[in-house]
mmCIF file of C-alpha atoms and ligand atoms in Angstrom:
data_model
loop_
_atom_site.group_PDB
_atom_site.id
_atom_site.type_symbol
_atom_site.label_atom_id
_atom_site.label_comp_id
_atom_site.label_asym_id
_atom_site.label_seq_id
_atom_site.Cartn_x
_atom_site.Cartn_y
_atom_site.Cartn_z
ATOM 1 C CA UNK A 489 71.046 84.104 91.098
ATOM 2 C CA UNK A 490 72.556 87.400 90.750
ATOM 3 C CA UNK A 491 73.803 88.972 87.774
ATOM 4 C CA UNK A 492 77.838 89.035 87.800
ATOM 5 C CA UNK A 493 78.488 92.890 89.390
ATOM 6 C CA UNK A 494 81.642 94.895 89.238
ATOM 7 C CA UNK A 495 82.144 97.581 91.867
ATOM 8 C CA UNK A 496 84.135 100.752 91.052
ATOM 9 C CA UNK A 497 87.690 100.756 92.526
ATOM 10 C CA UNK A 498 87.295 104.510 93.200
ATOM 11 C CA UNK A 499 83.859 105.366 94.666
ATOM 12 C CA UNK A 500 82.603 101.656 95.188
ATOM 13 C CA UNK A 501 79.465 101.813 92.997
ATOM 14 C CA UNK A 502 78.232 98.736 91.662
ATOM 15 C CA UNK A 503 77.442 97.905 88.155
ATOM 16 C CA UNK A 504 75.969 95.344 86.123
ATOM 17 C CA UNK A 505 78.663 93.500 83.966
ATOM 18 C CA UNK A 506 78.160 93.766 80.432
ATOM 19 C CA UNK A 507 80.216 92.107 77.368
ATOM 20 C CA UNK A 508 82.514 94.162 75.836
ATOM 21 C CA UNK A 509 83.865 94.415 72.304
ATOM 22 C CA UNK A 510 87.765 93.536 71.983
ATOM 23 C CA UNK A 511 89.636 96.652 73.035
ATOM 24 C CA UNK A 512 87.102 98.572 74.654
ATOM 25 C CA UNK A 513 86.666 99.753 78.112
ATOM 26 C CA UNK A 514 83.656 100.139 80.852
ATOM 27 C CA UNK A 515 83.505 103.484 83.071
ATOM 28 C CA UNK A 516 81.580 104.032 86.243
ATOM 29 C CA UNK A 517 78.482 105.880 85.795
ATOM 30 C CA UNK A 518 79.150 108.145 89.001
ATOM 31 C CA UNK A 519 83.046 109.190 88.899
ATOM 32 C CA UNK A 520 84.003 107.895 85.503
ATOM 33 C CA UNK A 521 86.526 105.666 86.607
ATOM 34 C CA UNK A 522 87.441 102.803 84.422
ATOM 35 C CA UNK A 523 85.898 99.782 85.577
ATOM 36 C CA UNK A 524 87.275 97.048 83.095
ATOM 37 C CA UNK A 525 88.324 96.667 79.706
ATOM 38 C CA UNK A 526 88.469 94.130 77.233
ATOM 39 C CA UNK A 527 91.859 92.979 76.103
ATOM 40 C CA UNK A 528 92.705 91.931 72.434
ATOM 41 C CA UNK A 529 94.749 89.178 74.040
ATOM 42 C CA UNK A 530 92.773 86.249 75.174
ATOM 43 C CA UNK A 531 93.721 84.017 77.981
ATOM 44 C CA UNK A 532 95.866 81.682 76.393
ATOM 45 C CA UNK A 533 97.677 84.526 74.839
ATOM 46 C CA UNK A 534 98.186 86.083 77.872
ATOM 47 C CA UNK A 535 99.368 82.439 79.269
ATOM 48 C CA UNK A 536 101.864 82.460 76.937
ATOM 49 C CA UNK A 537 103.299 85.743 77.113
ATOM 50 C CA UNK A 538 103.578 85.347 80.998
ATOM 51 C CA UNK A 539 105.624 81.973 80.390
ATOM 52 C CA UNK A 540 107.955 83.685 77.781
ATOM 53 C CA UNK A 541 108.649 86.080 80.177
ATOM 54 C CA UNK A 542 109.471 83.673 82.827
ATOM 55 C CA UNK A 543 111.756 82.208 80.917
ATOM 56 C CA UNK A 544 113.381 85.239 79.407
ATOM 57 C CA UNK A 545 113.775 86.180 83.393
ATOM 58 C CA UNK A 546 115.403 83.394 84.079
ATOM 59 C CA UNK A 547 118.024 83.816 81.161
ATOM 60 C CA UNK A 548 118.478 87.385 81.811
ATOM 61 C CA UNK A 549 119.552 86.282 85.657
ATOM 62 C CA UNK A 550 121.754 83.302 84.652
ATOM 63 C CA UNK A 551 124.009 84.842 82.295
ATOM 64 C CA UNK A 552 126.083 87.914 82.329
ATOM 65 C CA UNK A 553 124.655 91.146 81.420
ATOM 66 C CA UNK A 554 128.277 92.470 80.233
ATOM 67 C CA UNK A 555 131.817 91.459 79.777
ATOM 68 C CA UNK A 556 134.410 93.998 80.035
ATOM 69 C CA UNK A 557 137.617 93.862 78.712
ATOM 70 C CA UNK A 558 139.699 96.192 80.991
ATOM 71 C CA UNK A 559 143.726 96.070 80.020
ATOM 72 C CA UNK A 560 143.573 92.545 78.562
ATOM 73 C CA UNK A 561 141.491 91.506 81.934
ATOM 74 C CA UNK A 562 137.952 90.137 81.134
ATOM 75 C CA UNK A 563 135.519 91.021 83.775
ATOM 76 C CA UNK A 564 131.547 89.334 83.677
ATOM 77 C CA UNK A 565 128.861 90.923 85.566
ATOM 78 C CA UNK A 566 125.688 89.180 85.982
ATOM 79 C CA UNK A 567 122.684 91.149 87.567
ATOM 80 C CA UNK A 568 123.041 89.654 91.328
ATOM 81 C CA UNK A 569 126.794 89.966 91.062
ATOM 82 C CA UNK A 570 126.348 93.888 90.446
ATOM 83 C CA UNK A 571 123.968 93.840 93.139
ATOM 84 C CA UNK A 572 126.494 91.875 95.485
ATOM 85 C CA UNK A 573 129.165 94.518 94.347
ATOM 86 C CA UNK A 574 127.209 97.395 95.203
ATOM 87 C CA UNK A 575 126.477 95.865 98.582
ATOM 88 C CA UNK A 576 129.894 95.171 99.381
ATOM 89 C CA UNK A 577 131.299 98.663 98.157
ATOM 90 C CA UNK A 578 129.037 100.039 100.958
ATOM 91 C CA UNK A 579 125.928 101.223 98.817
ATOM 92 C CA UNK A 580 123.623 99.076 100.785
ATOM 93 C CA UNK A 581 120.443 101.340 100.089
ATOM 94 C CA UNK A 582 120.940 101.161 96.024
ATOM 95 C CA UNK A 583 121.559 97.485 96.002
ATOM 96 C CA UNK A 584 118.403 97.089 97.737
ATOM 97 C CA UNK A 585 116.284 99.095 95.548
ATOM 98 C CA UNK A 586 117.994 97.444 92.815
ATOM 99 C CA UNK A 587 117.284 94.228 93.923
ATOM 100 C CA UNK A 588 113.544 94.733 94.858
ATOM 101 C CA UNK A 589 112.913 96.813 91.790
ATOM 102 C CA UNK A 590 114.598 94.777 88.987
ATOM 103 C CA UNK A 591 114.755 91.244 90.642
ATOM 104 C CA UNK A 592 112.241 90.776 93.132
ATOM 105 C CA UNK A 593 109.192 92.431 92.113
ATOM 106 C CA UNK A 594 109.272 91.403 88.418
ATOM 107 C CA UNK A 595 109.707 87.806 89.407
ATOM 108 C CA UNK A 596 106.630 88.127 91.920
ATOM 109 C CA UNK A 597 104.333 89.907 89.571
ATOM 110 C CA UNK A 598 105.263 87.321 86.852
ATOM 111 C CA UNK A 599 104.632 84.408 89.206
ATOM 112 C CA UNK A 600 101.430 85.628 90.789
ATOM 113 C CA UNK A 601 100.381 86.587 87.231
ATOM 114 C CA UNK A 602 100.980 83.068 86.120
ATOM 115 C CA UNK A 603 99.122 81.489 89.179
ATOM 116 C CA UNK A 604 96.069 83.856 88.401
ATOM 117 C CA UNK A 605 95.841 82.723 84.924
ATOM 118 C CA UNK A 606 96.294 79.137 85.563
ATOM 119 C CA UNK A 607 93.506 79.405 88.273
ATOM 120 C CA UNK A 608 91.333 81.137 85.820
ATOM 121 C CA UNK A 609 92.055 78.395 83.009
ATOM 122 C CA UNK A 610 91.059 75.727 85.608
ATOM 123 C CA UNK A 611 87.817 77.155 85.583
ATOM 124 C CA UNK A 612 87.480 77.443 89.326
ATOM 125 C CA UNK A 613 89.213 80.183 90.904
ATOM 126 C CA UNK A 614 90.394 79.082 94.634
ATOM 127 C CA UNK A 615 90.181 81.383 97.456
ATOM 128 C CA UNK A 616 93.600 82.639 96.892
ATOM 129 C CA UNK A 617 92.162 84.526 93.891
ATOM 130 C CA UNK A 618 91.031 87.829 94.893
ATOM 131 C CA UNK A 619 93.682 88.313 97.923
ATOM 132 C CA UNK A 620 96.300 87.576 94.978
ATOM 133 C CA UNK A 621 94.980 90.013 92.485
ATOM 134 C CA UNK A 622 94.388 92.571 95.342
ATOM 135 C CA UNK A 623 98.096 92.161 95.790
ATOM 136 C CA UNK A 624 99.521 92.024 92.408
ATOM 137 C CA UNK A 625 97.382 95.377 91.885
ATOM 138 C CA UNK A 626 99.230 97.037 94.814
ATOM 139 C CA UNK A 627 102.567 95.698 93.490
ATOM 140 C CA UNK A 628 102.503 96.832 90.093
ATOM 141 C CA UNK A 629 103.873 100.461 90.613
ATOM 142 C CA UNK A 630 106.954 98.868 91.829
ATOM 143 C CA UNK A 631 108.144 97.086 89.056
ATOM 144 C CA UNK A 632 111.006 99.383 87.492
ATOM 145 C CA UNK A 633 112.668 97.122 85.126
ATOM 146 C CA UNK A 634 112.446 99.600 82.387
ATOM 147 C CA UNK A 635 114.247 102.414 84.249
ATOM 148 C CA UNK A 636 117.003 99.703 84.909
ATOM 149 C CA UNK A 637 117.317 98.793 81.358
ATOM 150 C CA UNK A 638 117.448 102.657 80.584
ATOM 151 C CA UNK A 639 120.609 102.684 83.404
ATOM 152 C CA UNK A 640 122.140 100.045 82.010
ATOM 153 C CA UNK A 641 122.595 101.664 78.550
ATOM 154 C CA UNK A 642 123.625 105.237 79.488
ATOM 155 C CA UNK A 643 126.428 103.057 81.862
ATOM 156 C CA UNK A 644 127.506 100.760 78.510
ATOM 157 C CA UNK A 645 127.789 104.138 76.832
ATOM 158 C CA UNK A 646 129.823 105.632 79.375
ATOM 159 C CA UNK A 647 132.306 102.308 80.104
ATOM 160 C CA UNK A 648 132.540 102.124 76.200
ATOM 161 C CA UNK A 649 135.069 104.731 76.454
ATOM 162 C CA UNK A 650 137.231 103.149 79.308
ATOM 163 C CA UNK A 651 136.689 99.419 78.150
ATOM 164 C CA UNK A 652 136.000 97.109 75.540
ATOM 165 C CA UNK A 653 132.397 96.429 76.249
ATOM 166 C CA UNK A 654 130.730 92.768 74.906
ATOM 167 C CA UNK A 655 127.205 92.748 75.583
ATOM 168 C CA UNK A 656 126.333 89.261 77.175
ATOM 169 C CA UNK A 657 123.442 86.919 76.624
ATOM 170 C CA UNK A 658 121.477 88.674 79.516
ATOM 171 C CA UNK A 659 121.689 92.065 78.092
ATOM 172 C CA UNK A 660 119.418 90.963 75.232
ATOM 173 C CA UNK A 661 117.186 88.848 77.508
ATOM 174 C CA UNK A 662 116.947 91.915 79.667
ATOM 175 C CA UNK A 663 115.985 94.005 76.713
ATOM 176 C CA UNK A 664 113.312 91.451 75.427
ATOM 177 C CA UNK A 665 112.215 91.332 78.730
ATOM 178 C CA UNK A 666 111.261 94.915 78.988
ATOM 179 C CA UNK A 667 109.292 94.518 75.763
ATOM 180 C CA UNK A 668 107.257 91.637 77.158
ATOM 181 C CA UNK A 669 106.619 93.212 80.520
ATOM 182 C CA UNK A 670 105.670 96.630 78.566
ATOM 183 C CA UNK A 671 103.010 94.038 76.793
ATOM 184 C CA UNK A 672 102.039 92.240 80.260
ATOM 185 C CA UNK A 673 101.850 95.364 82.504
ATOM 186 C CA UNK A 674 99.468 97.136 79.799
ATOM 187 C CA UNK A 675 96.909 94.062 80.033
ATOM 188 C CA UNK A 676 94.588 95.140 82.485
ATOM 189 C CA UNK A 677 94.027 93.276 85.561
ATOM 190 C CA UNK A 678 90.487 94.324 85.953
ATOM 191 C CA UNK A 679 90.201 92.065 82.963
ATOM 192 C CA UNK A 680 91.285 89.285 85.034
ATOM 193 C CA UNK A 681 88.542 89.935 87.711
ATOM 194 C CA UNK A 682 86.031 90.090 84.842
ATOM 195 C CA UNK A 683 86.962 86.462 84.159
ATOM 196 C CA UNK A 684 87.521 85.325 87.410
ATOM 197 C CA UNK A 685 84.627 86.766 88.865
ATOM 198 C CA UNK A 686 82.031 84.633 87.366
ATOM 199 C CA UNK A 687 83.519 81.478 89.214
ATOM 200 C CA UNK A 688 84.043 83.357 92.365
ATOM 201 C CA UNK A 689 80.944 82.786 95.084
ATOM 202 C CA UNK A 690 80.115 86.222 96.167
ATOM 203 C CA UNK A 691 77.150 87.006 98.778
ATOM 204 C CA UNK A 692 73.951 88.792 96.956
ATOM 205 C CA UNK A 693 74.175 92.118 96.247
ATOM 206 C CA UNK A 694 71.982 94.749 94.933
ATOM 207 C CA UNK A 695 72.672 95.639 91.614
ATOM 208 C CA UNK A 696 72.370 99.699 90.416
ATOM 209 C CA UNK A 697 71.473 100.364 87.132
HETATM 210 ZN ZN1 ZN B 1110 82.898 105.266 90.388
#
Protein backbone atom coordinates (compact mmCIF):
# COMPACT_ATOMS: atom_id res chain seq x y z
CA UNK A 1 0.00 0.00 0.00
CA UNK A 2 1.28 3.49 -0.84
CA UNK A 3 0.62 6.52 1.30
CA UNK A 4 -1.92 8.97 -0.09
CA UNK A 5 -0.12 11.34 -2.43
CA UNK A 6 -0.89 14.77 -3.77
CA UNK A 7 0.44 16.18 -7.04
CA UNK A 8 1.21 19.90 -7.28
CA UNK A 9 -1.30 21.57 -9.64
CA UNK A 10 1.47 23.83 -11.02
CA UNK A 11 4.56 21.65 -11.37
CA UNK A 12 3.23 18.09 -10.83
CA UNK A 13 5.67 17.37 -8.00
CA UNK A 14 4.37 14.60 -5.76
CA UNK A 15 4.06 15.07 -2.03
CA UNK A 16 3.02 12.91 0.86
CA UNK A 17 -0.25 14.06 2.28
CA UNK A 18 -0.28 15.19 5.89
CA UNK A 19 -3.14 15.98 8.19
CA UNK A 20 -3.68 19.74 8.51
CA UNK A 21 -5.16 21.80 11.30
CA UNK A 22 -8.50 23.43 10.38
CA UNK A 23 -8.04 26.66 8.44
CA UNK A 24 -4.43 25.96 7.34
CA UNK A 25 -2.91 25.10 3.94
CA UNK A 26 -0.06 23.02 2.55
CA UNK A 27 2.30 24.38 -0.14
CA UNK A 28 4.47 22.74 -2.77
CA UNK A 29 8.14 22.49 -1.68
CA UNK A 30 9.29 23.25 -5.25
CA UNK A 31 7.06 26.12 -6.45
CA UNK A 32 5.13 27.16 -3.32
CA UNK A 33 1.76 26.63 -5.03
CA UNK A 34 -1.06 25.77 -2.63
CA UNK A 35 -1.52 21.99 -2.62
CA UNK A 36 -4.52 21.67 -0.38
CA UNK A 37 -6.15 23.34 2.59
CA UNK A 38 -8.34 22.23 5.37
CA UNK A 39 -11.60 24.10 5.60
CA UNK A 40 -13.30 25.06 8.83
CA UNK A 41 -16.41 23.51 7.29
CA UNK A 42 -16.77 19.75 7.41
CA UNK A 43 -18.50 17.62 4.78
CA UNK A 44 -21.97 17.86 6.32
CA UNK A 45 -21.69 21.66 6.59
CA UNK A 46 -20.70 21.85 2.92
CA UNK A 47 -23.55 19.55 1.89
CA UNK A 48 -26.03 21.70 3.85
CA UNK A 49 -24.65 24.89 2.25
CA UNK A 50 -24.85 23.51 -1.28
CA UNK A 51 -28.40 22.18 -0.73
CA UNK A 52 -29.47 25.57 0.64
CA UNK A 53 -27.89 27.31 -2.36
CA UNK A 54 -29.71 25.03 -4.84
CA UNK A 55 -33.07 25.72 -3.13
CA UNK A 56 -32.33 29.47 -3.12
CA UNK A 57 -31.35 29.25 -6.80
CA UNK A 58 -34.74 27.68 -7.61
CA UNK A 59 -36.63 30.39 -5.69
CA UNK A 60 -34.53 33.08 -7.39
CA UNK A 61 -35.50 31.77 -10.81
CA UNK A 62 -39.18 31.00 -10.23
CA UNK A 63 -40.24 34.39 -8.85
CA UNK A 64 -39.99 37.91 -10.31
CA UNK A 65 -36.83 39.88 -9.55
CA UNK A 66 -38.74 43.15 -9.59
CA UNK A 67 -42.27 44.45 -10.07
CA UNK A 68 -42.26 47.74 -11.94
CA UNK A 69 -45.22 50.05 -11.71
CA UNK A 70 -45.09 52.49 -14.62
CA UNK A 71 -48.06 54.82 -15.13
CA UNK A 72 -50.36 52.45 -13.30
CA UNK A 73 -49.22 49.40 -15.28
CA UNK A 74 -47.52 46.60 -13.41
CA UNK A 75 -44.67 44.70 -15.08
CA UNK A 76 -43.01 41.69 -13.49
CA UNK A 77 -39.66 40.39 -14.64
CA UNK A 78 -38.08 37.04 -13.90
CA UNK A 79 -34.45 36.42 -14.78
CA UNK A 80 -35.34 34.00 -17.58
CA UNK A 81 -37.90 36.52 -18.87
CA UNK A 82 -35.25 39.26 -18.87
CA UNK A 83 -32.86 37.07 -20.84
CA UNK A 84 -35.64 36.37 -23.35
CA UNK A 85 -36.40 40.10 -23.64
CA UNK A 86 -32.74 40.87 -24.30
CA UNK A 87 -32.74 38.23 -27.04
CA UNK A 88 -35.90 39.61 -28.62
CA UNK A 89 -34.49 43.15 -28.56
CA UNK A 90 -31.65 41.94 -30.74
CA UNK A 91 -29.02 41.84 -27.98
CA UNK A 92 -28.29 38.16 -28.51
CA UNK A 93 -24.69 38.25 -27.26
CA UNK A 94 -25.67 39.97 -23.98
CA UNK A 95 -28.57 37.54 -23.55
CA UNK A 96 -26.26 34.54 -23.99
CA UNK A 97 -23.66 36.04 -21.61
CA UNK A 98 -26.24 36.70 -18.87
CA UNK A 99 -27.79 33.25 -19.36
CA UNK A 100 -24.47 31.42 -19.20
CA UNK A 101 -22.85 33.29 -16.28
CA UNK A 102 -25.89 33.71 -14.04
CA UNK A 103 -28.16 30.76 -14.86
CA UNK A 104 -26.24 27.94 -16.47
CA UNK A 105 -22.80 27.96 -14.80
CA UNK A 106 -23.99 28.45 -11.19
CA UNK A 107 -26.48 25.61 -11.69
CA UNK A 108 -23.88 23.25 -13.17
CA UNK A 109 -21.39 24.28 -10.47
CA UNK A 110 -23.83 23.61 -7.61
CA UNK A 111 -25.11 20.39 -9.23
CA UNK A 112 -21.60 19.02 -9.77
CA UNK A 113 -20.57 19.98 -6.23
CA UNK A 114 -23.65 18.27 -4.78
CA UNK A 115 -22.90 15.05 -6.70
CA UNK A 116 -19.25 15.14 -5.57
CA UNK A 117 -20.16 15.66 -1.92
CA UNK A 118 -22.73 12.87 -2.07
CA UNK A 119 -20.16 10.55 -3.70
CA UNK A 120 -17.66 11.30 -0.91
CA UNK A 121 -20.30 10.86 1.75
CA UNK A 122 -21.10 7.39 0.40
CA UNK A 123 -17.42 6.64 1.00
CA UNK A 124 -16.79 5.14 -2.42
CA UNK A 125 -16.08 7.83 -5.02
CA UNK A 126 -17.02 6.52 -8.45
CA UNK A 127 -14.98 6.65 -11.66
CA UNK A 128 -16.71 9.96 -12.40
CA UNK A 129 -15.15 11.60 -9.33
CA UNK A 130 -11.87 12.85 -10.86
CA UNK A 131 -13.31 14.06 -14.22
CA UNK A 132 -16.17 15.81 -12.39
CA UNK A 133 -13.82 17.57 -9.99
CA UNK A 134 -11.49 18.67 -12.83
CA UNK A 135 -14.52 19.94 -14.75
CA UNK A 136 -15.65 21.91 -11.70
CA UNK A 137 -12.19 23.47 -11.31
CA UNK A 138 -12.25 24.56 -14.96
CA UNK A 139 -15.75 25.99 -14.58
CA UNK A 140 -15.13 28.09 -11.47
CA UNK A 141 -13.81 31.28 -13.12
CA UNK A 142 -17.01 31.57 -15.20
CA UNK A 143 -19.62 31.98 -12.49
CA UNK A 144 -20.36 35.71 -12.24
CA UNK A 145 -23.49 35.94 -10.17
CA UNK A 146 -21.97 38.67 -7.95
CA UNK A 147 -21.33 40.84 -11.03
CA UNK A 148 -24.91 40.24 -12.06
CA UNK A 149 -26.16 41.20 -8.59
CA UNK A 150 -24.23 44.48 -8.77
CA UNK A 151 -25.74 45.13 -12.21
CA UNK A 152 -29.27 44.61 -10.87
CA UNK A 153 -28.73 46.99 -7.95
CA UNK A 154 -27.34 49.72 -10.25
CA UNK A 155 -30.25 49.22 -12.70
CA UNK A 156 -32.83 49.40 -9.90
CA UNK A 157 -31.38 52.65 -8.55
CA UNK A 158 -31.59 54.13 -12.07
CA UNK A 159 -35.10 52.78 -12.63
CA UNK A 160 -36.38 54.12 -9.32
CA UNK A 161 -36.44 57.63 -10.86
CA UNK A 162 -38.76 56.51 -13.65
CA UNK A 163 -40.97 53.91 -12.02
CA UNK A 164 -42.13 52.55 -8.71
CA UNK A 165 -39.81 49.62 -8.09
CA UNK A 166 -41.05 46.82 -5.85
CA UNK A 167 -38.35 44.27 -5.06
CA UNK A 168 -39.59 40.77 -5.85
CA UNK A 169 -38.99 37.58 -3.86
CA UNK A 170 -36.31 36.57 -6.36
CA UNK A 171 -34.27 39.70 -5.62
CA UNK A 172 -33.90 38.69 -1.96
CA UNK A 173 -33.22 35.12 -3.06
CA UNK A 174 -30.48 36.32 -5.42
CA UNK A 175 -28.96 38.39 -2.60
CA UNK A 176 -28.93 35.31 -0.35
CA UNK A 177 -27.59 33.17 -3.19
CA UNK A 178 -24.72 35.63 -3.76
CA UNK A 179 -23.68 35.29 -0.11
CA UNK A 180 -24.06 31.48 -0.13
CA UNK A 181 -22.06 31.22 -3.36
CA UNK A 182 -19.31 33.44 -1.93
CA UNK A 183 -18.93 30.98 0.97
CA UNK A 184 -19.17 27.93 -1.32
CA UNK A 185 -16.64 29.32 -3.82
CA UNK A 186 -14.24 30.04 -0.97
CA UNK A 187 -14.22 26.33 -0.10
CA UNK A 188 -11.09 24.90 -1.67
CA UNK A 189 -11.76 22.14 -4.17
CA UNK A 190 -8.39 20.63 -3.25
CA UNK A 191 -10.05 19.70 -0.02
CA UNK A 192 -12.42 17.45 -1.96
CA UNK A 193 -9.41 15.79 -3.62
CA UNK A 194 -8.04 15.30 -0.14
CA UNK A 195 -11.17 13.57 1.13
CA UNK A 196 -12.05 11.75 -2.08
CA UNK A 197 -8.57 10.61 -3.00
CA UNK A 198 -8.35 8.14 -0.16
CA UNK A 199 -11.09 6.08 -1.74
CA UNK A 200 -9.86 6.31 -5.35
CA UNK A 201 -7.68 3.48 -6.56
CA UNK A 202 -4.45 4.92 -8.00
CA UNK A 203 -1.45 3.30 -9.64
CA UNK A 204 1.53 3.08 -7.28
CA UNK A 205 3.79 6.14 -7.54
CA UNK A 206 7.09 7.09 -5.98
CA UNK A 207 6.59 9.67 -3.23
CA UNK A 208 9.07 12.54 -2.91
CA UNK A 209 10.01 13.75 0.53
ZN1 LIG B 1 4.76 22.79 -7.40
